[in-house]
CSV table of C-alpha atoms and ligand atoms in Angstrom, one decimal:
chain,number,residue,atom,x,y,z
A,267,MET,CA,-21.7,-4.2,-15.2
A,268,THR,CA,-20.5,-7.0,-17.3
A,269,GLU,CA,-21.7,-10.5,-17.3
A,270,GLN,CA,-20.3,-12.7,-14.6
A,271,HIS,CA,-19.9,-15.3,-17.0
A,272,THR,CA,-17.6,-13.7,-19.5
A,273,PRO,CA,-14.2,-13.1,-18.1
A,274,TRP,CA,-12.5,-9.9,-17.0
A,275,ALA,CA,-11.1,-7.6,-19.2
A,276,GLU,CA,-10.1,-3.8,-19.1
A,277,PRO,CA,-13.6,-2.0,-18.9
A,278,TYR,CA,-12.1,0.8,-20.7
A,279,LYS,CA,-10.2,1.3,-24.4
A,280,ILE,CA,-6.5,3.1,-24.6
A,281,LYS,CA,-6.9,6.5,-26.0
A,282,MET,CA,-3.3,7.9,-25.4
A,283,VAL,CA,-0.2,5.7,-25.3
A,284,GLU,CA,3.0,6.4,-23.6
A,285,PRO,CA,6.1,4.9,-25.5
A,286,LEU,CA,8.3,2.3,-23.1
A,287,ALA,CA,12.0,2.5,-22.9
A,288,MET,CA,13.7,-0.7,-24.5
A,289,THR,CA,17.1,-1.4,-23.1
A,290,THR,CA,19.6,-4.1,-23.5
A,291,ARG,CA,21.2,-6.1,-20.8
A,292,ALA,CA,24.5,-4.0,-20.8
A,293,HIS,CA,22.8,-0.8,-20.3
A,294,ARG,CA,20.8,-2.5,-17.6
A,295,GLN,CA,23.9,-3.7,-15.8
A,296,LYS,CA,25.2,-0.1,-15.7
A,297,ALA,CA,22.3,1.6,-14.8
A,298,LEU,CA,21.9,-1.1,-11.7
A,299,GLU,CA,25.7,-0.5,-10.8
A,300,GLU,CA,25.0,3.4,-10.7
A,301,ALA,CA,21.6,3.0,-8.4
A,302,GLY,CA,23.7,1.4,-6.2
A,303,TYR,CA,21.7,-2.3,-6.6
A,304,ASN,CA,18.5,-0.2,-5.4
A,305,THR,CA,15.6,-0.2,-7.7
A,306,PHE,CA,14.4,3.0,-6.0
A,307,LEU,CA,17.5,4.8,-7.6
A,308,LEU,CA,16.8,3.8,-11.3
A,309,LYS,CA,15.8,6.2,-13.4
A,310,SER,CA,12.6,5.6,-14.7
A,311,GLU,CA,13.9,6.2,-18.1
A,312,ASP,CA,16.1,2.8,-17.8
A,313,VAL,CA,12.7,0.9,-16.8
A,314,TYR,CA,10.8,-1.1,-19.3
A,315,ILE,CA,7.9,-2.3,-17.4
A,316,ASP,CA,7.7,-0.6,-13.8
A,317,LEU,CA,6.5,-2.8,-11.0
A,318,LEU,CA,8.0,-0.6,-8.0
A,319,THR,CA,4.8,0.3,-6.6
A,320,ASP,CA,0.9,1.1,-7.2
A,321,SER,CA,1.4,4.4,-5.7
A,322,GLY,CA,0.7,7.4,-8.0
A,323,THR,CA,1.4,5.5,-11.0
A,324,SER,CA,-2.3,5.0,-12.1
A,325,ALA,CA,-3.8,5.9,-15.5
A,326,MET,CA,-6.4,8.8,-15.0
A,327,SER,CA,-9.4,8.6,-17.0
A,328,ASP,CA,-11.0,11.0,-19.4
A,329,ARG,CA,-13.1,12.2,-16.7
A,330,GLN,CA,-10.7,12.9,-14.1
A,331,TRP,CA,-8.6,14.3,-16.8
A,332,ALA,CA,-11.4,16.9,-17.5
A,333,GLY,CA,-11.9,17.4,-14.4
A,334,MET,CA,-8.3,18.7,-14.1
A,335,MET,CA,-9.4,21.6,-16.2
A,336,LEU,CA,-12.0,22.3,-13.6
A,337,GLY,CA,-9.2,23.4,-11.1
A,338,ASP,CA,-10.3,26.2,-9.1
A,339,GLU,CA,-7.0,27.8,-8.0
A,340,ALA,CA,-7.7,29.7,-5.2
A,341,TYR,CA,-5.6,29.7,-2.0
A,342,ALA,CA,-9.3,29.3,0.0
A,343,GLY,CA,-12.4,27.5,-0.3
A,344,SER,CA,-11.6,26.4,-3.7
A,345,ARG,CA,-14.8,24.3,-5.2
A,346,ASN,CA,-12.8,21.5,-5.9
A,347,PHE,CA,-12.2,20.9,-1.9
A,348,TYR,CA,-16.0,21.0,-1.4
A,349,ASN,CA,-16.3,18.3,-4.4
A,350,LEU,CA,-14.0,16.0,-2.7
A,351,GLU,CA,-15.5,16.9,0.9
A,352,ALA,CA,-18.8,15.5,-0.8
A,353,ALA,CA,-17.3,12.2,-2.3
A,354,ILE,CA,-15.4,11.6,0.9
A,355,GLN,CA,-18.5,11.9,2.9
A,356,ARG,CA,-20.7,10.2,0.3
A,357,TYR,CA,-18.6,7.1,-0.2
A,358,TYR,CA,-16.8,6.7,2.8
A,359,GLY,CA,-19.0,8.3,5.3
A,360,TYR,CA,-16.8,10.3,7.6
A,361,LYS,CA,-17.8,13.8,8.6
A,362,HIS,CA,-14.7,15.9,8.2
A,363,VAL,CA,-12.0,16.2,6.0
A,364,ILE,CA,-8.6,17.5,5.7
A,365,PRO,CA,-6.6,17.1,2.8
A,366,THR,CA,-3.0,16.1,2.6
A,367,HIS,CA,-0.5,16.0,-0.2
A,368,GLN,CA,-0.4,12.2,0.2
A,369,GLY,CA,-1.0,9.4,2.7
A,370,ARG,CA,2.2,10.2,4.8
A,371,GLY,CA,1.1,13.9,5.2
A,372,ALA,CA,-2.1,12.4,7.3
A,373,GLU,CA,-0.3,10.1,9.4
A,374,ASN,CA,1.7,12.8,10.3
A,375,LEU,CA,-1.3,14.7,11.2
A,376,ILE,CA,-2.9,11.8,13.1
A,377,SER,CA,0.0,10.6,14.9
A,378,ARG,CA,0.8,14.2,16.3
A,379,ILE,CA,-2.5,14.9,17.4
A,380,LEU,CA,-3.4,11.3,19.0
A,381,ILE,CA,-0.3,9.7,20.3
A,382,LYS,CA,1.5,10.7,23.2
A,383,PRO,CA,5.0,9.7,24.4
A,384,GLY,CA,4.8,6.0,25.6
A,385,ASP,CA,1.9,5.0,24.1
A,386,ILE,CA,1.3,1.7,22.3
A,387,VAL,CA,-0.3,1.7,18.6
A,388,PRO,CA,-1.5,-1.7,18.0
A,389,GLY,CA,-2.0,-2.4,14.3
A,390,ASN,CA,-2.7,-5.0,11.6
A,391,MET,CA,1.4,-4.9,10.5
A,392,TYR,CA,3.4,-2.4,10.1
A,393,PHE,CA,3.7,0.0,6.9
A,394,THR,CA,7.0,1.6,6.6
A,395,THR,CA,6.0,5.4,6.7
A,396,THR,CA,2.6,4.8,9.4
A,397,ARG,CA,5.1,3.3,11.9
A,398,LEU,CA,7.7,5.7,11.8
A,399,HIS,CA,5.1,8.7,12.0
A,400,GLN,CA,4.1,6.6,14.9
A,401,GLU,CA,7.4,6.2,16.7
A,402,LEU,CA,8.5,10.0,15.5
A,403,SER,CA,5.2,11.1,18.3
A,404,GLY,CA,6.8,9.0,20.7
A,405,GLY,CA,4.5,5.8,20.4
A,406,THR,CA,5.8,2.1,19.9
A,407,PHE,CA,4.0,-0.3,17.5
A,408,ALA,CA,2.9,-3.6,18.4
A,409,ASP,CA,2.0,-5.8,15.7
A,410,ILE,CA,-1.5,-7.5,16.3
A,411,ILE,CA,-2.0,-9.2,13.1
A,412,ILE,CA,-3.0,-13.0,13.2
A,413,ASP,CA,-0.1,-15.4,12.7
A,414,GLU,CA,-1.2,-16.8,9.6
A,415,ALA,CA,-0.2,-13.6,8.0
A,416,HIS,CA,3.7,-14.3,8.4
A,417,ASP,CA,3.4,-17.4,6.7
A,418,PRO,CA,3.4,-17.3,2.9
A,419,GLU,CA,2.2,-20.8,2.5
A,420,ASN,CA,-0.7,-20.4,4.7
A,421,LEU,CA,-3.9,-20.1,2.3
A,422,PHE,CA,-6.5,-18.6,4.9
A,423,PRO,CA,-8.4,-15.8,2.6
A,424,PHE,CA,-8.3,-12.8,5.2
A,425,LYS,CA,-4.6,-12.6,6.5
A,426,GLY,CA,-5.1,-9.2,7.5
A,427,ASN,CA,-7.4,-10.1,10.3
A,428,VAL,CA,-6.6,-9.1,13.8
A,429,ASP,CA,-5.8,-11.7,16.5
A,430,LEU,CA,-8.1,-9.9,19.0
A,431,LYS,CA,-6.3,-12.4,21.5
A,432,LYS,CA,-3.3,-10.3,21.2
A,433,LEU,CA,-5.0,-6.9,21.5
A,434,GLU,CA,-7.0,-8.0,24.5
A,435,ALA,CA,-3.6,-8.9,26.2
A,436,LEU,CA,-2.2,-5.6,25.4
A,437,ILE,CA,-4.6,-3.9,26.8
A,438,GLU,CA,-4.7,-6.1,30.0
A,439,LYS,CA,-0.6,-5.5,30.0
A,440,HIS,CA,-0.5,-1.8,29.3
A,441,GLY,CA,-4.1,-0.5,30.1
A,442,ALA,CA,-6.7,1.1,27.2
A,443,LYS,CA,-5.7,4.5,28.4
A,444,LYS,CA,-2.0,3.9,26.7
A,445,ILE,CA,-3.7,2.8,23.5
A,446,PRO,CA,-5.0,5.8,21.9
A,447,TYR,CA,-6.1,3.7,18.6
A,448,VAL,CA,-6.0,0.8,16.9
A,449,SER,CA,-4.2,0.8,13.4
A,450,ILE,CA,-6.2,-1.0,10.5
A,451,ALA,CA,-4.7,-1.1,7.4
A,452,THR,CA,-7.3,-2.5,4.3
A,453,THR,CA,-5.5,-4.5,2.4
A,454,VAL,CA,-2.2,-5.0,4.4
A,455,ASN,CA,0.8,-4.4,1.9
A,456,MET,CA,3.3,-5.6,3.8
A,457,ALA,CA,1.3,-8.9,4.1
A,458,GLY,CA,1.3,-9.4,0.2
A,459,GLY,CA,-1.9,-7.2,0.0
A,460,GLN,CA,-4.1,-9.2,2.1
A,461,PRO,CA,-7.5,-8.3,3.2
A,462,ILE,CA,-9.4,-8.2,6.5
A,463,SER,CA,-12.6,-9.5,7.0
A,464,LEU,CA,-15.7,-8.0,7.7
A,465,ALA,CA,-16.5,-10.1,10.4
A,466,ASN,CA,-13.3,-9.4,12.3
A,467,MET,CA,-13.9,-5.7,11.7
A,468,ARG,CA,-17.2,-6.0,13.2
A,469,ALA,CA,-15.5,-7.9,16.2
A,470,LEU,CA,-12.8,-5.5,16.7
A,471,ARG,CA,-15.4,-2.8,16.6
A,472,GLU,CA,-17.2,-4.3,19.5
A,473,LEU,CA,-13.9,-4.9,21.6
A,474,THR,CA,-12.6,-1.5,21.0
A,475,ASN,CA,-16.0,0.3,22.1
A,476,LYS,CA,-15.8,-1.9,25.4
A,477,HIS,CA,-12.5,-0.2,26.3
A,478,GLY,CA,-13.1,3.1,24.8
A,479,ILE,CA,-10.1,2.8,22.1
A,480,ARG,CA,-10.4,4.7,18.5
A,481,ILE,CA,-9.8,2.4,15.4
A,482,ILE,CA,-8.1,4.5,12.9
A,483,HIS,CA,-8.2,3.1,9.4
A,484,ASP,CA,-5.5,3.1,6.9
A,485,MET,CA,-7.9,3.2,3.7
A,486,THR,CA,-5.3,3.4,1.1
A,487,ARG,CA,-6.4,-0.2,-0.6
A,488,VAL,CA,-10.0,-0.1,0.8
A,489,ALA,CA,-12.1,-0.7,-2.4
A,490,GLU,CA,-9.9,-4.1,-3.0
A,491,ASN,CA,-10.5,-5.1,0.1
A,492,ALA,CA,-14.3,-4.7,0.1
A,493,TYR,CA,-14.1,-6.4,-3.1
A,494,MET,CA,-12.6,-9.4,-1.6
A,495,ILE,CA,-15.0,-9.6,0.9
A,496,GLN,CA,-17.6,-9.4,-1.7
A,497,GLN,CA,-15.8,-12.4,-3.5
A,498,LEU,CA,-14.7,-14.7,-0.6
A,499,GLU,CA,-16.7,-13.9,2.7
A,500,PRO,CA,-19.8,-15.4,3.3
A,501,GLY,CA,-22.9,-13.4,3.0
A,502,HIS,CA,-21.4,-10.7,1.0
A,503,ALA,CA,-21.9,-11.7,-2.4
A,504,HIS,CA,-24.9,-9.7,-3.4
A,505,ARG,CA,-23.7,-6.6,-1.5
A,506,SER,CA,-21.7,-4.1,-3.9
A,507,THR,CA,-18.1,-3.1,-3.4
A,508,ALA,CA,-19.3,0.6,-2.5
A,509,GLU,CA,-21.5,-0.8,0.0
A,510,ILE,CA,-19.0,-3.0,1.6
A,511,VAL,CA,-16.5,0.1,1.8
A,512,HIS,CA,-19.0,2.1,3.4
A,513,GLU,CA,-19.9,-0.4,6.2
A,514,LEU,CA,-16.0,-0.8,6.5
A,515,CYS,CA,-15.6,2.9,7.2
A,516,SER,CA,-18.3,3.1,9.6
A,517,LEU,CA,-16.7,0.6,11.6
A,518,THR,CA,-14.0,2.9,12.3
A,519,ASP,CA,-13.7,6.6,14.0
A,520,GLY,CA,-11.5,8.1,11.5
A,521,ALA,CA,-8.9,7.8,8.6
A,522,THR,CA,-5.5,8.6,6.9
A,523,MET,CA,-5.6,8.0,3.0
A,524,SER,CA,-3.1,7.5,0.5
A,525,ALA,CA,-5.5,8.4,-2.6
A,526,LYS,CA,-2.6,7.3,-4.6
A,527,LYS,CA,-3.6,4.0,-4.9
A,528,ASP,CA,-7.3,3.2,-4.8
A,529,ALA,CA,-8.3,6.5,-5.7
A,530,LEU,CA,-6.9,6.5,-8.8
A,531,VAL,CA,-4.4,10.0,-8.7
A,532,ASN,CA,-1.0,10.5,-9.0
A,533,ILE,CA,-0.6,12.8,-6.1
A,534,GLY,CA,-3.4,13.3,-2.9
A,535,GLY,CA,-4.6,12.0,0.1
A,536,PHE,CA,-6.5,13.0,3.2
A,537,MET,CA,-6.9,12.6,6.7
A,538,ALA,CA,-10.8,12.3,7.8
A,539,THR,CA,-12.4,12.0,11.4
A,540,ASN,CA,-15.7,11.5,13.0
A,541,GLU,CA,-14.8,13.7,16.2
A,542,TRP,CA,-15.2,17.4,16.3
A,543,ASP,CA,-12.1,17.8,18.4
A,544,VAL,CA,-9.7,15.9,16.4
A,545,PHE,CA,-10.9,17.6,13.5
A,546,GLU,CA,-10.2,21.0,15.2
A,547,GLU,CA,-6.7,19.8,16.1
A,548,ALA,CA,-6.0,18.7,12.5
A,549,ARG,CA,-7.0,22.1,11.2
A,550,ASN,CA,-4.5,23.6,13.7
A,551,GLN,CA,-1.7,21.5,12.3
A,552,VAL,CA,-2.5,21.1,8.6
A,553,VAL,CA,-1.1,24.7,7.9
A,554,ILE,CA,2.0,23.9,9.7
A,555,TYR,CA,2.7,20.7,7.8
A,556,GLU,CA,0.7,20.8,4.4
A,557,GLY,CA,-1.2,24.5,3.7
A,558,LEU,CA,-4.5,25.6,4.5
A,559,HIS,CA,-7.0,23.0,5.5
A,560,THR,CA,-9.0,23.7,2.0
A,561,TYR,CA,-6.5,22.4,0.1
A,562,GLY,CA,-3.5,20.7,2.3
A,563,GLY,CA,-0.6,20.6,0.2
A,564,LEU,CA,-2.6,19.8,-3.5
A,565,ALA,CA,-3.7,22.2,-6.0
A,566,GLY,CA,-7.6,22.2,-6.8
A,567,ARG,CA,-7.4,20.5,-9.7
A,568,ASP,CA,-5.5,17.5,-7.7
A,569,MET,CA,-8.6,17.5,-5.5
A,570,GLU,CA,-11.3,17.5,-8.2
A,571,ALA,CA,-9.0,14.4,-9.7
A,572,MET,CA,-9.5,12.7,-6.5
A,573,ALA,CA,-13.2,13.0,-5.8
A,574,ILE,CA,-13.7,11.7,-9.3
A,575,GLY,CA,-11.5,8.9,-8.5
A,576,ILE,CA,-12.9,7.9,-5.5
A,577,ALA,CA,-16.3,7.3,-7.6
A,578,GLU,CA,-14.8,5.3,-10.0
A,579,SER,CA,-12.3,2.8,-7.4
A,580,VAL,CA,-15.7,1.3,-6.3
A,581,ASP,CA,-17.1,0.9,-9.6
A,582,GLU,CA,-17.6,-3.2,-10.3
A,583,ASP,CA,-16.1,-3.5,-13.5
A,584,HIS,CA,-13.0,-1.5,-12.7
A,585,ILE,CA,-12.3,-3.4,-9.6
A,586,ARG,CA,-13.2,-6.8,-11.0
A,587,ALA,CA,-10.6,-5.9,-13.7
A,588,ARG,CA,-7.9,-4.4,-11.1
A,589,VAL,CA,-7.9,-7.4,-9.0
A,590,GLY,CA,-8.5,-9.9,-11.8
A,591,GLN,CA,-5.4,-8.6,-13.6
A,592,VAL,CA,-3.3,-9.1,-10.2
A,593,ALA,CA,-4.8,-12.4,-10.1
A,594,TYR,CA,-4.1,-13.3,-13.6
A,595,LEU,CA,-0.3,-12.4,-13.2
A,596,GLY,CA,-0.3,-14.4,-9.9
A,597,GLU,CA,-1.8,-17.7,-11.3
A,598,LYS,CA,0.7,-17.6,-14.1
A,599,LEU,CA,3.5,-17.7,-11.5
A,600,LEU,CA,1.7,-20.4,-9.5
A,601,ASP,CA,1.8,-22.3,-12.6
A,602,ALA,CA,5.5,-22.0,-13.5
A,603,GLY,CA,6.1,-23.7,-9.8
A,604,ILE,CA,7.3,-19.9,-8.7
A,605,PRO,CA,7.5,-19.4,-4.6
A,606,VAL,CA,5.0,-16.6,-4.0
A,607,VAL,CA,2.7,-15.3,-1.4
A,608,LYS,CA,-0.4,-17.2,-1.2
A,609,PRO,CA,-3.3,-16.0,-1.7
A,610,ILE,CA,-2.7,-14.1,-4.1
A,611,GLY,CA,-2.9,-10.4,-3.1
A,612,THR,CA,-4.7,-7.4,-4.6
A,613,HIS,CA,-2.4,-4.8,-5.5
A,614,GLY,CA,0.4,-7.0,-6.7
A,615,VAL,CA,2.5,-10.7,-6.6
A,616,PHE,CA,4.7,-11.0,-3.9
A,617,LEU,CA,7.7,-13.1,-4.8
A,618,ASN,CA,9.0,-15.3,-1.4
A,619,ALA,CA,12.6,-14.5,-1.8
A,620,LYS,CA,13.6,-17.2,1.0
A,621,ALA,CA,12.4,-19.8,-1.0
A,622,PHE,CA,13.5,-18.4,-4.2
A,623,LEU,CA,16.9,-17.9,-3.0
A,624,PRO,CA,17.4,-20.2,0.0
A,625,HIS,CA,21.4,-19.8,-0.3
A,626,ILE,CA,21.2,-16.5,0.4
A,627,PRO,CA,21.0,-15.7,4.2
A,628,GLN,CA,18.9,-12.9,5.0
A,629,THR,CA,21.6,-10.7,6.2
A,630,SER,CA,22.7,-10.7,2.6
A,631,PHE,CA,19.2,-9.3,1.5
A,632,PRO,CA,18.0,-12.3,-0.5
A,633,ALA,CA,15.1,-9.7,-2.0
A,634,GLN,CA,16.9,-6.8,-2.7
A,635,ALA,CA,19.3,-9.0,-4.7
A,636,LEU,CA,16.2,-10.7,-6.6
A,637,ALA,CA,15.0,-7.2,-7.3
A,638,ALA,CA,18.1,-6.3,-8.8
A,639,GLU,CA,18.5,-9.5,-10.7
A,640,LEU,CA,14.9,-9.2,-12.1
A,641,TYR,CA,15.6,-5.5,-13.4
A,642,LEU,CA,18.9,-7.2,-15.4
A,643,ASP,CA,16.8,-10.0,-16.7
A,644,ALA,CA,14.2,-7.9,-18.7
A,645,GLY,CA,13.9,-4.5,-17.4
A,646,VAL,CA,11.5,-5.3,-14.7
A,647,ARG,CA,11.5,-3.2,-11.9
A,648,THR,CA,10.4,-4.2,-8.7
A,649,MET,CA,10.6,-3.7,-5.0
A,650,GLU,CA,12.1,-5.4,-1.9
A,651,ARG,CA,10.0,-5.7,0.8
A,652,GLY,CA,12.0,-7.5,3.5
A,653,ILE,CA,14.9,-6.9,5.9
A,654,VAL,CA,16.0,-3.8,4.3
A,655,SER,CA,12.1,-2.5,4.5
A,656,ALA,CA,11.6,-3.2,8.1
A,657,GLY,CA,14.5,-1.2,9.0
A,658,ARG,CA,16.0,-1.1,12.9
A,659,ASN,CA,14.3,-1.3,16.3
A,660,LYS,CA,14.1,2.2,17.7
A,661,ASP,CA,15.3,1.0,20.5
A,662,THR,CA,17.9,-1.5,20.1
A,663,GLY,CA,19.4,-0.6,16.8
A,664,GLU,CA,19.1,-3.7,16.1
A,665,ASN,CA,18.0,-5.1,12.4
A,666,TYR,CA,14.4,-6.2,12.3
A,667,MET,CA,14.6,-9.8,10.7
A,668,PRO,CA,11.0,-10.1,9.4
A,669,GLU,CA,9.7,-13.7,8.9
A,670,LEU,CA,8.5,-12.4,5.2
A,671,GLU,CA,11.5,-11.4,2.7
A,672,LEU,CA,9.7,-10.8,-0.2
A,673,VAL,CA,10.0,-9.0,-3.5
A,674,ARG,CA,6.5,-6.9,-4.7
A,675,LEU,CA,5.5,-7.1,-8.2
A,676,THR,CA,2.9,-3.9,-7.8
A,677,ILE,CA,0.7,-3.9,-10.8
A,678,PRO,CA,-0.4,0.2,-11.6
A,679,ARG,CA,-3.8,0.4,-12.2
A,680,ARG,CA,-5.2,0.6,-15.3
A,681,VAL,CA,-1.6,1.0,-17.1
A,682,TYR,CA,-0.2,-2.2,-18.5
A,683,THR,CA,-2.1,-5.1,-20.8
A,684,GLN,CA,-2.2,-8.9,-20.0
A,685,ALA,CA,0.9,-9.1,-22.7
A,686,HIS,CA,2.9,-7.2,-20.1
A,687,MET,CA,2.0,-9.3,-17.8
A,688,ASP,CA,3.1,-12.5,-20.0
A,689,VAL,CA,6.5,-10.8,-20.5
A,690,ILE,CA,6.8,-10.2,-16.8
A,691,ALA,CA,5.6,-14.0,-15.7
A,692,ALA,CA,8.4,-15.1,-18.4
A,693,SER,CA,11.1,-13.4,-16.9
A,694,VAL,CA,10.5,-13.9,-13.3
A,695,ALA,CA,10.5,-17.8,-14.6
A,696,ASN,CA,13.5,-17.4,-16.4
A,697,VAL,CA,15.5,-15.8,-13.2
A,698,TYR,CA,14.0,-18.6,-11.4
A,699,ARG,CA,15.7,-21.3,-13.7
A,700,ASN,CA,19.1,-19.3,-13.4
A,701,ARG,CA,18.6,-18.6,-9.3
A,702,ASP,CA,21.7,-20.8,-8.4
A,703,LYS,CA,23.8,-17.5,-9.8
A,704,VAL,CA,22.1,-15.0,-8.1
A,705,LYS,CA,24.5,-13.7,-5.2
A,706,GLY,CA,23.8,-11.9,-2.1
A,707,LEU,CA,24.4,-8.0,-1.3
A,708,LYS,CA,26.2,-6.3,0.9
A,709,MET,CA,24.9,-2.7,2.4
A,710,VAL,CA,27.5,0.1,1.8
A,711,TYR,CA,25.2,3.2,2.5
A,712,GLU,CA,22.5,3.1,5.0
A,713,PRO,CA,20.4,6.4,5.6
A,714,LYS,CA,18.8,7.1,9.1
A,715,TYR,CA,14.8,7.0,8.1
A,716,LEU,CA,12.9,4.4,5.6
A,717,ARG,CA,15.9,3.4,4.6
A,718,PHE,CA,14.9,1.1,1.3
A,719,PHE,CA,14.4,4.3,-0.5
A,720,GLN,CA,17.9,5.7,-0.4
A,721,ALA,CA,20.2,2.6,0.8
A,722,ARG,CA,22.9,1.4,-1.7
A,723,PHE,CA,24.3,-1.9,-1.9
A,724,GLU,CA,27.0,-4.1,-3.7
A,725,PRO,CA,27.2,-7.6,-4.9
A,726,LEU,CA,29.0,-10.1,-2.6
A,727,SER,CA,31.9,-12.1,-4.3
A,728,ALA,CA,30.7,-15.5,-3.2
B,817,F0G,N1,-0.1,3.4,4.2
B,817,F0G,C1,-0.3,2.1,3.1
B,817,F0G,C2,-0.6,0.8,3.4
B,817,F0G,C3,0.8,2.3,2.0
B,817,F0G,O1,0.9,1.5,1.3
B,817,F0G,C4,1.1,3.7,1.9
B,817,F0G,C5,1.9,3.9,0.4
B,817,F0G,C6,1.1,4.7,3.0
B,817,F0G,C7,0.3,4.4,3.9
B,817,F0G,C8,1.4,6.1,2.6
B,817,F0G,O2,1.1,6.8,1.5
B,817,F0G,O3,3.3,7.0,-0.2
B,817,F0G,O4,1.0,8.4,-0.2
B,817,F0G,O5,2.7,9.0,1.5
B,817,F0G,N2,2.7,3.0,0.0
B,817,F0G,C9,3.4,2.9,-1.3
B,817,F0G,C10,3.7,1.6,-1.7
B,817,F0G,C11,4.8,4.1,-1.0
B,817,F0G,O6,4.5,1.7,-2.7
B,817,F0G,O7,3.6,0.6,-1.0
B,817,F0G,P1,1.8,7.9,0.7
């Protein structure tokens, strides 16, 4: 481990480089128009610094690449599956493992297995794909995150916490039998990458045990969450990130994982459970949607890289530098007076578009417009996390109007340097200086599901 009195720095050196695309503003203007003002529809070769997502965008280590060469591409019972299973059991403690092609493959399985039509699924804020799978199985998502999470200015360090009173009220109203599980994300993406505290998880476990309700863990960024507990929650400073990760998992009954984030792979995920019956049903279903239960849509080499990435994700030097880099960018933007979600989250910095562009009403998509403008300014690609991402209420068809109207500057792991962070901060500051000129958008094409991925927009004239 590095000395704690020295600043964080990348705990690796660079052995291979990938040149970046440098473009002109005129080129970007054309690319943006062709993309319908949706950063998801830009070609990656037209992007300079890509902060669209931290999903599948990590740089793998030399050990992971070496592991790729040890792929055992057998249809059934590949050695890499057993290595992956052992890594999940060791680092996360779950008993049974089903690989899936990525996180939403696991969400599909768990939702089909556990949710019946009419069920309620409480969670610490929604995530787009997670909620959609719950709805497709006939469930209704209910938000039980603490109120502080909806306020970008609130400095509470654990804005991923569950409001236990909200959960108790739901149990009272619907009865425990209508609640197949509580869905808990570590960390909470849509709140700005905010962690849940261990104290809150323990209290939630106590309450759910009393009512015989499961906790299903969306553990996509569990190492980042554990690191924040180590740093900020009293009584845990002496514990390792790995130990805290293990305890967080132990407080839950099963999990879905997008290994494309914390676990440092470009593709992959899994479902895990401690219940034999759920595992058996998952083994039945996985062959319909993903592949055999020992590969779940992945090549053997992908499972090997994931097994190695899981171990690397809880390395103290890695996680300190990872979260440190995000905090570095966050501090720079705060110093420049830019409105961002506070405290700074672990996987990205989230601009508060309502405060950044107060002249654009939410129905004219201020976060979408801001993401487009950031791309135009210097070729930095970001993502809308506001009214477009929130979509429509499945029963009324009305747009959700989320409190948080955000642009996410998501930092891929081990990919960019501090100098890139400086460029990003300078570009955001430039757009902020000229914010009055940014105009709203109108949506001209709206897909039926997860519209943010493929929707198209045009600028409003006034
Ligand atoms: N849960 C969370 C908290 C996520 O952030 C994601 C993906 C998923 C589940 C679904 O996993 O993409 O592997 O199917 N988030 C990406 C993002 C897409 O950019 O935040 P997936």
